[in-house]
Coordinates of C-alpha atoms in Angstrom, one line a residue:
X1 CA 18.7 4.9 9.0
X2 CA 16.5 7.2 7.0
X3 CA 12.4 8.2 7.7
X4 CA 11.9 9.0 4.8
X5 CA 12.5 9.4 0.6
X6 CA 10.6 11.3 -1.8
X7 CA 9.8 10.5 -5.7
X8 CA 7.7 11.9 -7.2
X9 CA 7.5 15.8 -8.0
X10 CA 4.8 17.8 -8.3
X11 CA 1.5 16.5 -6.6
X12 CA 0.8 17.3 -3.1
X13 CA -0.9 14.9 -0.8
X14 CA -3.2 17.8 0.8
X15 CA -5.8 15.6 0.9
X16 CA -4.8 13.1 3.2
X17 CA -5.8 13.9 6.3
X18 CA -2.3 15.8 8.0
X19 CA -3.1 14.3 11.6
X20 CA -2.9 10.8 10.4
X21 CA 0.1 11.5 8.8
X22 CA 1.7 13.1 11.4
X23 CA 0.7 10.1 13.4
X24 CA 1.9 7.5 11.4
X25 CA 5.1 9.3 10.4
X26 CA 5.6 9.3 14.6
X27 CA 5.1 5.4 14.9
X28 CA 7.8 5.1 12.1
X29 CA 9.8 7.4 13.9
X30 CA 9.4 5.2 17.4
X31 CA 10.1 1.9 15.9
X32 CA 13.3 3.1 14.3
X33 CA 14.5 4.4 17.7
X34 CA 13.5 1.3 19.3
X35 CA 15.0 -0.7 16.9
X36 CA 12.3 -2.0 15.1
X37 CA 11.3 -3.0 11.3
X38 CA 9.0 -0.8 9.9
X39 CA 6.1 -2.3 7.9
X40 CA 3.6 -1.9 5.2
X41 CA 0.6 -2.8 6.8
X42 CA 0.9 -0.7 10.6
X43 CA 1.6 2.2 8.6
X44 CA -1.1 1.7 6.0
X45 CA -3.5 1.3 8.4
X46 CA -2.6 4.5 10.4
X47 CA -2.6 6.4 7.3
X48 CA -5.8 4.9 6.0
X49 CA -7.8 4.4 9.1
X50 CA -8.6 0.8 7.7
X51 CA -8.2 -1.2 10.6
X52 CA -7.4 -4.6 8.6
X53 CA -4.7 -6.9 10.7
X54 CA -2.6 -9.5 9.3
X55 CA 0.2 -9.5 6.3
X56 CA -0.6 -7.5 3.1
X57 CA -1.3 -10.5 0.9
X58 CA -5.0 -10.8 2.8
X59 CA -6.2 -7.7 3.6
X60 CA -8.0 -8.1 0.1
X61 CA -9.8 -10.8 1.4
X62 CA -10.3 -9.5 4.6
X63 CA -11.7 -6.2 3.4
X64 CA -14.3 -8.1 1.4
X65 CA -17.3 -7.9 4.2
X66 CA -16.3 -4.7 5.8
X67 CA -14.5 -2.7 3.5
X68 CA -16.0 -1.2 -0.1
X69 CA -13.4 -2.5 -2.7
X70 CA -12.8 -1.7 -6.3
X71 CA -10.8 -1.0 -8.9
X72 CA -10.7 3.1 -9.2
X73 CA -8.1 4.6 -7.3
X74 CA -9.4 7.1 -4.6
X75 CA -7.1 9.5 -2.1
X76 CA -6.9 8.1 1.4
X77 CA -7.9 4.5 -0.1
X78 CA -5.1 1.5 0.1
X79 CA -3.8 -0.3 -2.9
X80 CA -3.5 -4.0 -2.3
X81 CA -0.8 -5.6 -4.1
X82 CA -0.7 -9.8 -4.5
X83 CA 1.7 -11.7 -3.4
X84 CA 4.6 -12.8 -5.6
X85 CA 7.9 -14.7 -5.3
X86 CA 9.3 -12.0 -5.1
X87 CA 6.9 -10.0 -2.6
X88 CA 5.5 -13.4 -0.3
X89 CA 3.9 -11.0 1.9
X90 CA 1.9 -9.0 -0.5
X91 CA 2.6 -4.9 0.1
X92 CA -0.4 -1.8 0.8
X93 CA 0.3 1.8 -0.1
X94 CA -2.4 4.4 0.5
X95 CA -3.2 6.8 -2.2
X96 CA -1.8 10.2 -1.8
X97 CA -3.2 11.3 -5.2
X98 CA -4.8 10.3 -8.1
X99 CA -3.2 12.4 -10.8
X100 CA -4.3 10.8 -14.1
X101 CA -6.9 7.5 -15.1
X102 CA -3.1 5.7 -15.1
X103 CA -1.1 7.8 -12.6
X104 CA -1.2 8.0 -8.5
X105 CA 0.7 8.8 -6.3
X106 CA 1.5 6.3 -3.2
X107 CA 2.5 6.9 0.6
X108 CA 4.3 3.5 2.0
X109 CA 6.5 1.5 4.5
X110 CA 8.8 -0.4 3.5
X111 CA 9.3 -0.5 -0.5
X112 CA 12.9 0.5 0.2
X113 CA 13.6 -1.8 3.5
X114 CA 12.6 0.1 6.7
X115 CA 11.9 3.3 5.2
X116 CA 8.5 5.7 4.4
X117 CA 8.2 6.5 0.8
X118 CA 6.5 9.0 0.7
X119 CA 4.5 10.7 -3.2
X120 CA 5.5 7.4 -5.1
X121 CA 4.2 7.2 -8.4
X122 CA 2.2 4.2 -9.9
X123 CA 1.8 3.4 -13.0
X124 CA -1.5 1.5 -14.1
X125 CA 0.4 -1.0 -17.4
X126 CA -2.6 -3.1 -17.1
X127 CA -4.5 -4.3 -20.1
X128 CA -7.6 -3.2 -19.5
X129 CA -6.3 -0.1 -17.7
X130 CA -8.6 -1.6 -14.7
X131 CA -5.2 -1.7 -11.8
X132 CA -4.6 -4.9 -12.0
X133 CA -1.0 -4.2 -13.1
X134 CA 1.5 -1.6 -11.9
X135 CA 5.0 -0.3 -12.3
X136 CA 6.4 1.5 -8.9
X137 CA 8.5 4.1 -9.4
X138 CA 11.3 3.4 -7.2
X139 CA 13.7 6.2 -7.9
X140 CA 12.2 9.2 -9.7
X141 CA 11.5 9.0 -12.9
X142 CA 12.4 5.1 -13.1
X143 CA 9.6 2.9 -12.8
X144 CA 10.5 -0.7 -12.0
X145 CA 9.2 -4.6 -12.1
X146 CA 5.6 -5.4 -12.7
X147 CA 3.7 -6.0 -10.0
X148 CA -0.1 -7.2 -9.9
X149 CA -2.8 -5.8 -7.8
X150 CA -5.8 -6.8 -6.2
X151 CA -7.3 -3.3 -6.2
X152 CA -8.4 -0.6 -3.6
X153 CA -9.6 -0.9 -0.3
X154 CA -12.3 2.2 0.4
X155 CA -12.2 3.9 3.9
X156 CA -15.3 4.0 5.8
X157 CA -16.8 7.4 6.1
X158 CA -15.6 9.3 8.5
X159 CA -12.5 7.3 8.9

């Protein structure tokens, strides 16, 4: 089994903090030699620092009286995607980089079964260019499905 696959060229994800990456990256790393599925939401929330529990589709909700929420992408926050029939669980990523008002860039578990993807690009395809709507690149340059979004969960200071 593979860690890890890349997409996106060109941003850097300097910005997240390297410990927590190195730290997350490790628990992947355990759970694969143990045997075990790797998910979304533990590694969003080692990445992040959010310390939301539960499946994907309700940390939104959760969030709401402890988190800040919103719809403007921010490095180090999560992206909440809905549930779908396709998706029943929902999925988080955590912002990597925010390269344009449209474009970031996405760490996350599990996109491609048991596996980190790591500098993902998102696309915002939404209406109202407000990230309620997203293509994921899956493979580089080859963005896929539509997916909506509930928006972006907002570390706490310090986290």
């Amino acid at each position: 089994m593979s860690l890890v696959s890349a997409c996106a060229h060109g941003p850097t994800d300097a910005q997240l903090d390297p410990e927590r990456q190195s730290m997350a990256l490790q628990e992947v790393s355990q759970k694969q030699a143990r045997g075990q599925r790797v998910w979304c939401v533990p590694y969003a929330r080692s990445l992040s620092g959010i310390q939301i529990r539960g499946n994907a589709k309700d940390w939104w909700g959760k969030a709401r009286s402890t988190f800040q929420r919103g719809n403007e992408p921010a490095v180090g926050s999560v992206m909440s995607f809905r549930a779908t029939r396709g998706m029943p669980l929902g999925h988080v990523a955590v912002v990597s980089d925010v390269v344009s008002d449209r474009v970031v860039i996405v760490n996350h578990a599990n996109w491609h079964r048991n596996k980190v993807s790591l500098k993902m690009g998102v696309k915002d395809v939404s209406k109202n260019n407000d990230w309620t709507l997203v293509r994921v690149e899956s493979v580089p340059g080859q963005y896929g499905s539509l997916y909506p979004v509930n928006g972006f969960i907002y570390p706490k200071s310090g986290e």
